[in-house]
Amino acid sequence: MIEAENISYTYPDGTLGFDELSVKIREGERIAIIGANGSGKSTLLLVLSGLLKPTTGKVRILGVNPEENIEEVRKNVGFLFQDPDIFLFNSTVFDELRYVPSQLGWSEEKIREEVSKIAEEFKISGILKKPPFRLSGGEKKRVALASILIYSPKILFLDEPFANVDAKTKRKIFEILETYDGTVVFTSHELELVESLADRIIVMSLEKRVIAETDKLNEEILRKADLL
Amino acid sequence: MHELIERSIRAFSEYFQNFFVYEENLLSKIDPRVKVVGFTILAILSVSTFEIEKILFIIISIYLLAFLSGISIVKLMKRSYLFPLFSFFIVLPTMFFGEPFSYVLIFSLRIFAAISSLQLLIISTPFNDVISALRALKVPEKLLNSLWVTYIYSYILVRDLLAILIARESRRVKRSGHIETMKRGGEALGLFMLRSMEKGEKVALAMKLRGEPIGKVKGSKLLIPYFLLVVVWWTIL
């Protein structure tokens, strides 16, 4: 589903995003990427989703090279950014939710139906007419996630989905990811949630390298990753 | 066309992210005060003449100095080209008012020389050392604070702009029409402006909280030297 071979990323200012690594993610897998702040998790997520072009190596998503057919990739990939403020740019929550469906050519009737359904599920029906930048942090996160899930992408990339939300929203996000019928790749610092949600955990070190791929975390790995 | 505009905005924000990056080289070992004075003189010399020989001499000197210090000439050029390019397009219409093309070219070369000179300073000196050097040279503290805050927040805002562009790209599943893209681009720009304003308000509040007399500046002693500086600068230009 996602194949990355010998990829690395260096920012335009010369800062290393992450060092050379290879990853294979199968259909339906739930992959967590963990590591200390500054270990390159978010950058890796951006490269794996085709949003950043790797400095070296190649990424294929659903068998497609993102550089050759980005539209095909975008239709099937949803990306939740750590900071919902940069993600929500429409004038109302309703416009936010309909943004991708309208590009996909859904009828107005279908859009309204699906918006109403997802708004109900995410408890955002009461704020559909509000401008997103006026919402609380938790509401913004829910709107951002709802605006991705509305078109059911085959692959979900989530950068810190559990950060800056209250316990109830955290639980809700956890339930959604647990039952999501697709591939999920996410970063998080919530190690308990990571262990119970992920089939595989990619651990990154402060040297911006992958130091382990495991389904169970232990003290040694966490120490190596500077998480203990 | 709109893809070109978007790519240009992205290249522009990447350019600005690079603008203040410092690296170790032979010039780094020189006292920052000497560099600040030296490169400022070079910058002023470049914008105070219209003689092509002098301008070319300054440019060659700057790039020779860079080469001898182990700084990549291509890198220095990449970091210096944008402002002269802008100035070229801004000055170009003067040709309709009788100025020769050589005027447009020389004008842009002056800017190129001045920016290259300042870039050579920035590439070889950490920005906080530049500020310390200016402080040692008795530049008023208020001006230095303004310079420092401008430096930090230009960097942060440009980083935000790039993040907004990437986030927008993540949700574009289909090539849209020109008007639609312009509309969306406008919305993204609006969002960027809103974020900039909000950030500005927060920064001002944080500064106020830490004792900065924001909004209470009365007839500052700085106004007269500042006014004189502007007059002299325009006279040189």
Tab-separated table of C-alpha atoms in Angstrom:
chain	number	residue	atom	x	y	z
A	1	MET	CA	0.000	0.000	0.000
A	2	ILE	CA	2.824	2.391	0.921
A	3	GLU	CA	6.381	1.594	-0.042
A	4	ALA	CA	9.272	3.860	0.799
A	5	GLU	CA	12.765	2.882	-0.268
A	6	ASN	CA	15.885	4.485	1.185
A	7	ILE	CA	14.128	7.776	1.752
A	8	SER	CA	15.616	10.723	3.594
A	9	TYR	CA	14.583	14.333	3.909
A	10	THR	CA	16.647	17.472	4.394
A	11	TYR	CA	14.921	20.839	4.818
A	12	PRO	CA	15.823	23.705	2.459
A	13	ASP	CA	17.877	25.317	5.256
A	14	GLY	CA	20.028	22.164	5.486
A	15	THR	CA	18.425	20.756	8.666
A	16	LEU	CA	18.062	16.985	8.528
A	17	GLY	CA	14.392	15.963	8.669
A	18	PHE	CA	15.162	12.250	8.992
A	19	ASP	CA	17.959	9.981	7.888
A	20	GLU	CA	17.740	7.223	5.274
A	21	LEU	CA	15.068	4.615	5.999
A	22	SER	CA	12.787	2.123	4.248
A	23	VAL	CA	9.197	1.370	5.244
A	24	LYS	CA	6.486	-0.943	3.916
A	25	ILE	CA	2.917	-0.490	5.096
A	26	ARG	CA	0.280	-3.042	4.164
A	27	GLU	CA	-3.415	-2.467	3.521
A	28	GLY	CA	-5.472	-2.128	6.707
A	29	GLU	CA	-2.447	-1.830	8.996
A	30	ARG	CA	-2.398	0.670	11.846
A	31	ILE	CA	1.088	2.079	12.198
A	32	ALA	CA	2.267	4.382	14.945
A	33	ILE	CA	5.406	6.495	14.668
A	34	ILE	CA	6.838	7.508	18.034
A	35	GLY	CA	9.927	9.382	19.158
A	36	ALA	CA	11.038	12.359	21.188
A	37	ASN	CA	10.277	15.902	20.019
A	38	GLY	CA	12.485	16.703	17.053
A	39	SER	CA	13.075	13.081	16.039
A	40	GLY	CA	11.510	13.615	12.602
A	41	LYS	CA	8.097	11.934	13.050
A	42	SER	CA	6.025	14.674	11.447
A	43	THR	CA	8.452	15.086	8.566
A	44	LEU	CA	8.362	11.340	7.919
A	45	LEU	CA	4.553	11.470	7.877
A	46	LEU	CA	4.596	14.325	5.346
A	47	VAL	CA	6.982	12.423	3.089
A	48	LEU	CA	5.085	9.113	3.364
A	49	SER	CA	1.869	10.889	2.383
A	50	GLY	CA	3.488	12.422	-0.700
A	51	LEU	CA	3.184	15.995	0.567
A	52	LEU	CA	6.930	16.476	0.747
A	53	LYS	CA	9.240	15.075	-1.891
A	54	PRO	CA	12.003	12.996	-0.303
A	55	THR	CA	15.525	14.317	-0.792
A	56	THR	CA	16.688	10.795	-1.600
A	57	GLY	CA	14.784	7.605	-2.383
A	58	LYS	CA	11.271	6.971	-3.631
A	59	VAL	CA	7.771	6.697	-2.179
A	60	ARG	CA	4.917	4.791	-3.806
A	61	ILE	CA	1.404	5.146	-2.454
A	62	LEU	CA	-1.173	2.593	-3.673
A	63	GLY	CA	1.343	1.690	-6.357
A	64	VAL	CA	1.453	5.272	-7.615
A	65	ASN	CA	4.400	7.644	-7.610
A	66	PRO	CA	2.943	10.877	-6.091
A	67	GLU	CA	5.085	12.994	-8.380
A	68	GLU	CA	3.489	11.405	-11.434
A	69	ASN	CA	-0.152	11.346	-10.364
A	70	ILE	CA	-0.757	13.423	-7.278
A	71	GLU	CA	-4.555	13.663	-7.842
A	72	GLU	CA	-4.929	9.878	-7.655
A	73	VAL	CA	-2.988	9.866	-4.383
A	74	ARG	CA	-4.895	12.788	-2.856
A	75	LYS	CA	-8.285	11.153	-3.515
A	76	ASN	CA	-7.258	8.210	-1.382
A	77	VAL	CA	-5.250	9.890	1.325
A	78	GLY	CA	-6.381	12.051	4.245
A	79	PHE	CA	-3.936	14.035	6.362
A	80	LEU	CA	-4.698	15.491	9.786
A	81	PHE	CA	-2.182	18.178	10.736
A	82	GLN	CA	-0.991	18.643	14.292
A	83	ASP	CA	-2.132	22.267	14.246
A	84	PRO	CA	-5.732	22.369	12.940
A	85	ASP	CA	-5.427	26.127	12.468
A	86	ILE	CA	-3.324	25.736	9.341
A	87	PHE	CA	-5.659	23.070	8.007
A	88	LEU	CA	-9.001	24.865	8.315
A	89	PHE	CA	-9.133	27.722	5.834
A	90	ASN	CA	-12.790	27.876	4.733
A	91	SER	CA	-15.189	30.519	5.972
A	92	THR	CA	-17.589	28.139	7.784
A	93	VAL	CA	-17.429	24.651	9.274
A	94	PHE	CA	-19.980	23.524	6.685
A	95	ASP	CA	-17.719	24.702	3.825
A	96	GLU	CA	-14.835	22.958	5.529
A	97	LEU	CA	-16.700	19.641	5.542
A	98	ARG	CA	-17.847	19.942	1.948
A	99	TYR	CA	-14.458	21.069	0.628
A	100	VAL	CA	-13.167	17.705	-0.640
A	101	PRO	CA	-16.577	16.136	-1.498
A	102	SER	CA	-17.385	19.055	-3.798
A	103	GLN	CA	-14.069	18.524	-5.595
A	104	LEU	CA	-14.966	14.868	-5.978
A	105	GLY	CA	-18.149	15.868	-7.808
A	106	TRP	CA	-20.710	14.716	-5.219
A	107	SER	CA	-24.240	16.052	-5.730
A	108	GLU	CA	-25.436	18.849	-3.414
A	109	GLU	CA	-27.989	16.472	-1.916
A	110	LYS	CA	-25.383	13.836	-1.119
A	111	ILE	CA	-23.037	16.448	0.330
A	112	ARG	CA	-25.754	17.787	2.677
A	113	GLU	CA	-26.693	14.261	3.747
A	114	GLU	CA	-23.100	13.225	4.470
A	115	VAL	CA	-22.250	16.511	6.201
A	116	SER	CA	-25.260	16.144	8.460
A	117	LYS	CA	-24.322	12.508	9.252
A	118	ILE	CA	-20.693	13.219	10.112
A	119	ALA	CA	-21.547	16.423	11.998
A	120	GLU	CA	-23.922	14.394	14.155
A	121	GLU	CA	-21.234	11.762	14.800
A	122	PHE	CA	-18.610	14.366	15.763
A	123	LYS	CA	-21.064	16.518	17.739
A	124	ILE	CA	-20.431	19.565	15.594
A	125	SER	CA	-23.954	20.071	14.200
A	126	GLY	CA	-24.420	23.216	16.277
A	127	ILE	CA	-21.359	24.969	14.884
A	128	LEU	CA	-21.756	24.339	11.150
A	129	LYS	CA	-22.260	28.036	10.385
A	130	LYS	CA	-19.370	29.234	12.536
A	131	PRO	CA	-15.976	30.257	11.110
A	132	PRO	CA	-13.460	27.544	12.067
A	133	PHE	CA	-10.851	29.938	13.442
A	134	ARG	CA	-13.299	31.021	16.147
A	135	LEU	CA	-13.708	27.493	17.565
A	136	SER	CA	-12.046	25.968	20.623
A	137	GLY	CA	-8.991	23.718	20.201
A	138	GLY	CA	-10.999	20.493	20.653
A	139	GLU	CA	-13.725	21.628	18.239
A	140	LYS	CA	-11.135	22.516	15.620
A	141	LYS	CA	-9.589	19.072	15.916
A	142	ARG	CA	-12.993	17.383	15.553
A	143	VAL	CA	-13.883	19.519	12.532
A	144	ALA	CA	-10.518	18.781	10.920
A	145	LEU	CA	-10.898	15.042	11.464
A	146	ALA	CA	-14.525	15.065	10.274
A	147	SER	CA	-13.560	16.920	7.105
A	148	ILE	CA	-11.147	14.102	6.283
A	149	LEU	CA	-13.315	11.163	7.273
A	150	ILE	CA	-16.290	12.459	5.289
A	151	TYR	CA	-14.776	11.148	2.043
A	152	SER	CA	-13.472	7.889	3.606
A	153	PRO	CA	-9.900	7.924	2.286
A	154	LYS	CA	-8.160	4.558	2.031
A	155	ILE	CA	-5.181	5.859	4.010
A	156	LEU	CA	-5.277	8.186	7.003
A	157	PHE	CA	-2.204	10.088	8.134
A	158	LEU	CA	-2.645	11.705	11.528
A	159	ASP	CA	-0.052	13.931	13.130
A	160	GLU	CA	-0.588	13.923	16.915
A	161	PRO	CA	-4.351	13.240	16.790
A	162	PHE	CA	-4.587	13.031	20.593
A	163	ALA	CA	-2.720	16.245	21.356
A	164	ASN	CA	-4.522	19.279	22.835
A	165	VAL	CA	-7.930	17.635	23.174
A	166	ASP	CA	-10.032	16.843	26.243
A	167	ALA	CA	-10.460	13.284	27.524
A	168	LYS	CA	-13.834	12.834	25.835
A	169	THR	CA	-12.568	13.904	22.408
A	170	LYS	CA	-9.500	11.728	22.901
A	171	ARG	CA	-11.735	8.721	23.545
A	172	LYS	CA	-13.842	9.556	20.513
A	173	ILE	CA	-10.797	9.808	18.250
A	174	PHE	CA	-9.476	6.543	19.670
A	175	GLU	CA	-12.771	4.745	18.916
A	176	ILE	CA	-12.836	6.091	15.375
A	177	LEU	CA	-9.288	5.004	14.651
A	178	GLU	CA	-9.844	1.619	16.263
A	179	THR	CA	-12.734	0.830	13.951
A	180	TYR	CA	-11.552	2.652	10.850
A	181	ASP	CA	-11.797	0.461	7.785
A	182	GLY	CA	-8.571	1.545	6.135
A	183	THR	CA	-4.870	2.054	6.697
A	184	VAL	CA	-3.934	4.413	9.515
A	185	VAL	CA	-0.493	5.939	10.077
A	186	PHE	CA	-0.179	8.256	13.057
A	187	THR	CA	2.321	9.915	15.356
A	188	SER	CA	1.718	10.279	19.072
A	189	HIS	CA	3.310	10.764	22.469
A	190	GLU	CA	0.491	8.853	24.202
A	191	LEU	CA	2.322	5.571	24.591
A	192	GLU	CA	-0.591	3.667	26.163
A	193	LEU	CA	-2.924	4.618	23.343
A	194	VAL	CA	-0.220	3.808	20.803
A	195	GLU	CA	0.259	0.295	22.177
A	196	SER	CA	-3.416	-0.538	22.241
A	197	LEU	CA	-4.132	0.935	18.815
A	198	ALA	CA	-1.143	0.148	16.605
A	199	ASP	CA	-0.338	-3.155	14.889
A	200	ARG	CA	3.221	-1.964	14.452
A	201	ILE	CA	5.215	0.835	16.072
A	202	ILE	CA	8.065	2.614	14.314
A	203	VAL	CA	10.415	4.132	16.881
A	204	MET	CA	12.627	7.089	15.927
A	205	SER	CA	15.634	8.441	17.771
A	206	LEU	CA	16.882	11.995	18.193
A	207	GLU	CA	19.496	11.151	15.550
A	208	LYS	CA	16.459	11.047	13.226
A	209	ARG	CA	16.809	7.346	12.486
A	210	VAL	CA	14.446	4.413	12.895
A	211	ILE	CA	15.784	2.440	15.842
A	212	ALA	CA	13.039	-0.181	16.128
A	213	GLU	CA	9.928	-1.586	14.492
A	214	THR	CA	7.932	-3.472	17.048
A	215	ASP	CA	4.438	-4.360	18.218
A	216	LYS	CA	5.367	-4.044	21.883
A	217	LEU	CA	7.344	-1.286	23.544
A	218	ASN	CA	9.860	-2.002	26.283
A	219	GLU	CA	12.106	-0.001	28.557
A	220	GLU	CA	15.220	-0.495	26.437
A	221	ILE	CA	13.570	0.839	23.277
A	222	LEU	CA	12.059	3.788	25.126
A	223	ARG	CA	15.428	4.661	26.644
A	224	LYS	CA	17.137	4.488	23.253
A	225	ALA	CA	14.461	6.775	21.850
A	226	ASP	CA	14.946	9.258	24.702
A	227	LEU	CA	11.396	8.694	25.853
A	228	LEU	CA	12.365	7.585	29.350
B	1	MET	CA	-0.458	29.776	-14.559
B	2	HIS	CA	-1.921	29.401	-11.059
B	3	GLU	CA	0.357	26.401	-10.438
B	4	LEU	CA	3.277	28.630	-11.309
B	5	ILE	CA	2.004	31.234	-8.812
B	6	GLU	CA	1.603	28.595	-6.102
B	7	ARG	CA	5.026	27.144	-6.788
B	8	SER	CA	6.463	30.644	-6.681
B	9	ILE	CA	4.838	31.335	-3.281
B	10	ARG	CA	6.274	28.057	-2.011
B	11	ALA	CA	9.718	28.852	-3.401
B	12	PHE	CA	9.423	32.329	-1.876
B	13	SER	CA	8.670	30.982	1.608
B	14	GLU	CA	11.480	28.419	1.281
B	15	TYR	CA	13.786	31.253	0.196
B	16	PHE	CA	12.927	33.186	3.339
B	17	GLN	CA	13.444	30.147	5.529
B	18	ASN	CA	16.968	30.012	4.132
B	19	PHE	CA	17.559	33.717	4.318
B	20	PHE	CA	18.972	33.785	7.850
B	21	VAL	CA	20.753	30.420	7.972
B	22	TYR	CA	24.300	30.675	9.275
B	23	GLU	CA	27.167	28.271	8.577
B	24	GLU	CA	30.747	27.872	9.795
B	25	ASN	CA	33.340	29.219	7.378
B	26	LEU	CA	36.561	31.188	7.402
B	27	LEU	CA	34.717	34.519	7.719
B	28	SER	CA	32.971	33.259	10.877
B	29	LYS	CA	36.243	33.623	12.766
B	30	ILE	CA	36.361	37.406	12.241
B	31	ASP	CA	35.017	39.718	14.957
B	32	PRO	CA	31.297	40.365	14.176
B	33	ARG	CA	31.746	44.115	14.791
B	34	VAL	CA	34.351	44.311	12.018
B	35	LYS	CA	32.062	42.350	9.692
B	36	VAL	CA	29.013	44.481	10.506
B	37	VAL	CA	30.909	47.708	9.750
B	38	GLY	CA	32.686	46.285	6.674
B	39	PHE	CA	29.664	44.744	4.999
B	40	THR	CA	27.429	47.712	5.817
B	41	ILE	CA	29.960	50.004	4.111
B	42	LEU	CA	29.979	47.708	1.082
B	43	ALA	CA	26.138	47.729	1.011
B	44	ILE	CA	26.012	51.537	1.259
B	45	LEU	CA	28.711	51.904	-1.413
B	46	SER	CA	26.743	49.680	-3.788
B	47	VAL	CA	23.523	51.686	-3.500
B	48	SER	CA	25.235	55.057	-3.584
B	49	THR	CA	26.628	54.788	-7.110
B	50	PHE	CA	25.240	54.347	-10.615
B	51	GLU	CA	28.606	53.630	-12.195
B	52	ILE	CA	28.560	50.098	-13.530
B	53	GLU	CA	32.322	49.606	-13.119
B	54	LYS	CA	32.150	50.380	-9.402
B	55	ILE	CA	29.120	48.150	-8.882
B	56	LEU	CA	30.751	45.258	-10.742
B	57	PHE	CA	33.912	45.769	-8.734
B	58	ILE	CA	31.915	45.510	-5.472
B	59	ILE	CA	30.079	42.388	-6.676
B	60	ILE	CA	33.311	40.701	-7.757
B	61	SER	CA	34.957	41.623	-4.431
B	62	ILE	CA	32.050	40.139	-2.442
B	63	TYR	CA	31.989	36.878	-4.406
B	64	LEU	CA	35.794	36.601	-4.376
B	65	LEU	CA	35.713	37.033	-0.606
B	66	ALA	CA	33.014	34.360	-0.372
B	67	PHE	CA	35.024	31.976	-2.558
B	68	LEU	CA	38.204	32.510	-0.523
B	69	SER	CA	36.269	31.894	2.701
B	70	GLY	CA	34.954	28.569	1.462
B	71	ILE	CA	31.356	29.757	0.940
B	72	SER	CA	29.594	28.310	-2.073
B	73	ILE	CA	29.126	31.044	-4.669
B	74	VAL	CA	26.002	29.333	-6.008
B	75	LYS	CA	24.524	29.274	-2.494
B	76	LEU	CA	25.280	32.965	-1.968
B	77	MET	CA	23.690	33.782	-5.333
B	78	LYS	CA	20.616	31.678	-4.517
B	79	ARG	CA	20.190	33.592	-1.278
B	80	SER	CA	20.614	36.978	-2.926
B	81	TYR	CA	18.708	36.825	-6.231
B	82	LEU	CA	15.102	37.395	-5.148
B	83	PHE	CA	15.166	41.055	-4.089
B	84	PRO	CA	17.105	42.215	-7.186
B	85	LEU	CA	14.669	40.218	-9.320
B	86	PHE	CA	11.709	41.978	-7.699
B	87	SER	CA	13.382	45.357	-8.069
B	88	PHE	CA	14.060	44.581	-11.746
B	89	PHE	CA	10.346	44.075	-12.419
B	90	ILE	CA	9.391	47.084	-10.326
B	91	VAL	CA	11.803	49.411	-12.123
B	92	LEU	CA	11.139	47.955	-15.583
B	93	PRO	CA	8.139	50.271	-16.288
B	94	THR	CA	10.458	53.301	-16.039
B	95	MET	CA	11.473	52.404	-19.600
B	96	PHE	CA	8.069	53.738	-20.690
B	97	PHE	CA	9.071	57.083	-19.210
B	98	GLY	CA	12.275	57.409	-21.180
B	99	GLU	CA	14.816	55.643	-18.953
B	100	PRO	CA	17.207	53.353	-20.863
B	101	PHE	CA	17.337	49.600	-20.163
B	102	SER	CA	20.814	50.088	-18.706
B	103	TYR	CA	19.199	52.102	-15.877
B	104	VAL	CA	16.927	49.149	-14.973
B	105	LEU	CA	19.859	46.755	-15.104
B	106	ILE	CA	22.194	48.924	-13.042
B	107	PHE	CA	19.457	49.596	-10.485
B	108	SER	CA	18.936	45.831	-9.996
B	109	LEU	CA	22.687	45.199	-9.860
B	110	ARG	CA	23.021	47.770	-7.064
B	111	ILE	CA	20.408	45.888	-5.070
B	112	PHE	CA	22.123	42.595	-5.896
B	113	ALA	CA	25.457	43.931	-4.630
B	114	ALA	CA	23.914	45.298	-1.416
B	115	ILE	CA	21.924	42.114	-0.668
B	116	SER	CA	24.936	39.894	-1.474
B	117	SER	CA	27.022	41.930	0.945
B	118	LEU	CA	24.443	41.617	3.746
B	119	GLN	CA	23.988	37.926	2.920
B	120	LEU	CA	27.710	37.378	3.283
B	121	LEU	CA	27.439	38.898	6.750
B	122	ILE	CA	24.413	36.740	7.665
B	123	ILE	CA	25.870	33.517	6.226
B	124	SER	CA	29.048	33.977	8.269
B	125	THR	CA	27.574	35.376	11.503
B	126	PRO	CA	24.768	34.063	13.746
B	127	PHE	CA	22.003	36.684	13.835
B	128	ASN	CA	22.265	37.126	17.619
B	129	ASP	CA	25.985	37.955	17.143
B	130	VAL	CA	24.998	40.577	14.558
B	131	ILE	CA	22.666	42.109	17.152
B	132	SER	CA	25.401	42.005	19.834
B	133	ALA	CA	27.823	43.671	17.429
B	134	LEU	CA	25.292	46.413	16.680
B	135	ARG	CA	24.784	46.841	20.434
B	136	ALA	CA	28.554	47.188	20.911
B	137	LEU	CA	28.508	49.808	18.146
B	138	LYS	CA	25.995	51.775	20.264
B	139	VAL	CA	22.975	51.294	18.023
B	140	PRO	CA	19.938	52.301	20.155
B	141	GLU	CA	18.391	49.424	22.091
B	142	LYS	CA	14.872	50.164	20.771
B	143	LEU	CA	16.031	49.732	17.198
B	144	LEU	CA	17.795	46.476	18.070
B	145	ASN	CA	14.693	45.130	19.808
B	146	SER	CA	12.585	45.979	16.778
B	147	LEU	CA	15.131	44.320	14.507
B	148	TRP	CA	15.242	41.177	16.664
B	149	VAL	CA	11.449	40.864	16.926
B	150	THR	CA	11.103	41.454	13.178
B	151	TYR	CA	13.705	38.749	12.519
B	152	ILE	CA	12.032	36.162	14.743
B	153	TYR	CA	8.489	36.772	13.599
B	154	SER	CA	9.301	37.043	9.884
B	155	TYR	CA	10.811	33.590	10.225
B	156	ILE	CA	7.812	32.226	12.138
B	157	LEU	CA	5.262	33.750	9.761
B	158	VAL	CA	7.017	32.455	6.673
B	159	ARG	CA	7.135	29.006	8.271
B	160	ASP	CA	3.375	29.306	8.896
B	161	LEU	CA	2.777	30.307	5.295
B	162	LEU	CA	4.598	27.217	4.066
B	163	ALA	CA	2.615	25.013	6.486
B	164	ILE	CA	-0.682	26.511	5.241
B	165	LEU	CA	0.323	25.836	1.637
B	166	ILE	CA	1.201	22.208	2.396
B	167	ALA	CA	-2.040	21.721	4.349
B	168	ARG	CA	-4.009	23.181	1.470
B	169	GLU	CA	-2.250	20.894	-0.956
B	170	SER	CA	-3.198	17.878	1.175
B	171	ARG	CA	-6.877	18.604	0.504
B	172	ARG	CA	-6.710	19.325	-3.199
B	173	VAL	CA	-7.889	16.095	-4.764
B	174	LYS	CA	-8.630	17.501	-8.175
B	175	ARG	CA	-7.144	20.079	-10.481
B	176	SER	CA	-9.548	23.009	-10.191
B	177	GLY	CA	-10.205	25.902	-12.542
B	178	HIS	CA	-8.270	29.141	-12.539
B	179	ILE	CA	-10.972	31.209	-10.788
B	180	GLU	CA	-11.609	28.534	-8.162
B	181	THR	CA	-7.883	28.298	-7.418
B	182	MET	CA	-7.579	32.072	-7.166
B	183	LYS	CA	-10.554	32.098	-4.774
B	184	ARG	CA	-9.016	29.362	-2.624
B	185	GLY	CA	-5.646	31.071	-2.790
B	186	GLY	CA	-7.276	34.267	-1.572
B	187	GLU	CA	-8.878	32.385	1.308
B	188	ALA	CA	-5.539	30.826	2.280
B	189	LEU	CA	-3.915	34.253	2.142
B	190	GLY	CA	-6.746	35.648	4.277
B	191	LEU	CA	-6.148	32.875	6.804
B	192	PHE	CA	-2.460	33.713	6.815
B	193	MET	CA	-3.232	37.396	7.452
B	194	LEU	CA	-5.614	36.508	10.291
B	195	ARG	CA	-2.991	34.272	11.873
B	196	SER	CA	-0.371	36.982	11.498
B	197	MET	CA	-2.641	39.515	13.204
B	198	GLU	CA	-3.559	37.112	15.997
B	199	LYS	CA	0.114	36.269	16.498
B	200	GLY	CA	0.973	39.978	16.546
B	201	GLU	CA	-1.658	40.624	19.227
B	202	LYS	CA	-0.384	37.713	21.330
B	203	VAL	CA	3.238	38.837	21.000
B	204	ALA	CA	2.272	42.386	22.010
B	205	LEU	CA	0.378	41.047	25.045
B	206	ALA	CA	3.303	38.823	26.051
B	207	MET	CA	5.709	41.764	25.715
B	208	LYS	CA	3.383	43.965	27.780
B	209	LEU	CA	3.217	41.265	30.439
B	210	ARG	CA	7.005	41.294	30.635
B	211	GLY	CA	7.227	45.041	31.132
B	212	GLU	CA	7.529	46.416	27.599
B	213	PRO	CA	5.729	49.814	27.483
B	214	ILE	CA	3.623	48.967	24.429
B	215	GLY	CA	1.222	51.712	23.353
B	216	LYS	CA	2.861	54.205	25.720
B	217	VAL	CA	5.578	55.587	23.469
B	218	LYS	CA	5.549	59.371	23.730
B	219	GLY	CA	7.835	61.855	21.910
B	220	SER	CA	10.706	59.376	21.787
B	221	LYS	CA	14.259	60.710	21.657
B	222	LEU	CA	14.780	58.307	18.804
B	223	LEU	CA	12.453	60.108	16.432
B	224	ILE	CA	14.894	62.865	15.400
B	225	PRO	CA	17.885	60.571	14.638
B	226	TYR	CA	15.494	58.171	12.900
B	227	PHE	CA	14.073	60.993	10.777
B	228	LEU	CA	17.602	62.157	9.918
B	229	LEU	CA	18.633	58.620	9.017
B	230	VAL	CA	15.685	58.311	6.610
B	231	VAL	CA	16.487	61.670	5.000
B	232	VAL	CA	20.186	60.776	4.581
B	233	TRP	CA	19.323	57.332	3.238
B	234	TRP	CA	16.958	58.757	0.633
B	235	THR	CA	19.527	61.368	-0.332
B	236	ILE	CA	22.104	58.595	-0.899
B	237	LEU	CA	19.584	56.602	-2.932
